[in-house]
């Protein structure tokens, strides 16, 4: 027994569609891009569209350029810095010791005798 669905396995709008229904396809141009790992990517663009200088490689994610002999260098990733590392960049060890001493003195003065 069927489920009563007359167009089983089909979806709305499915069927043979030609260019008469969709319109004319824009003229395309394929451009080659190479990443630092020498992966070649050839996306297509509309012939009247501006081609970007860089394209992300779909295989490794590195930036790719149009010059095969000189692909763009991979981006340099900075390691994660903690809050303490940023503070140490701004303050010297003597400044840190003075601030710590001041904070400890404030805590000792505010301490209740109980």
PDB file of N, CA and C in Angstrom, residues 2 57 70 74:
ATOM      1  N   UNK A   2       0.457   2.176  -0.740  1.00  0.00           N
ATOM      2  CA  UNK A   2       1.168   3.448  -0.788  1.00  0.00           C
ATOM      3  C   UNK A   2       0.698   4.367   0.313  1.00  0.00           C
ATOM      4  N   UNK A  57      42.408  28.553  -0.090  1.00  0.00           N
ATOM      5  CA  UNK A  57      42.567  27.207  -0.634  1.00  0.00           C
ATOM      6  C   UNK A  57      41.561  26.282   0.045  1.00  0.00           C
ATOM      7  N   UNK A  70      55.166  32.434  -7.116  1.00  0.00           N
ATOM      8  CA  UNK A  70      55.285  33.179  -5.849  1.00  0.00           C
ATOM      9  C   UNK A  70      53.937  33.226  -5.136  1.00  0.00           C
ATOM     10  N   UNK A  74      52.070  31.867   4.126  1.00  0.00           N
ATOM     11  CA  UNK A  74      51.037  31.548   5.114  1.00  0.00           C
ATOM     12  C   UNK A  74      51.016  32.605   6.216  1.00  0.00           C
TER      13      UNK A  74
END
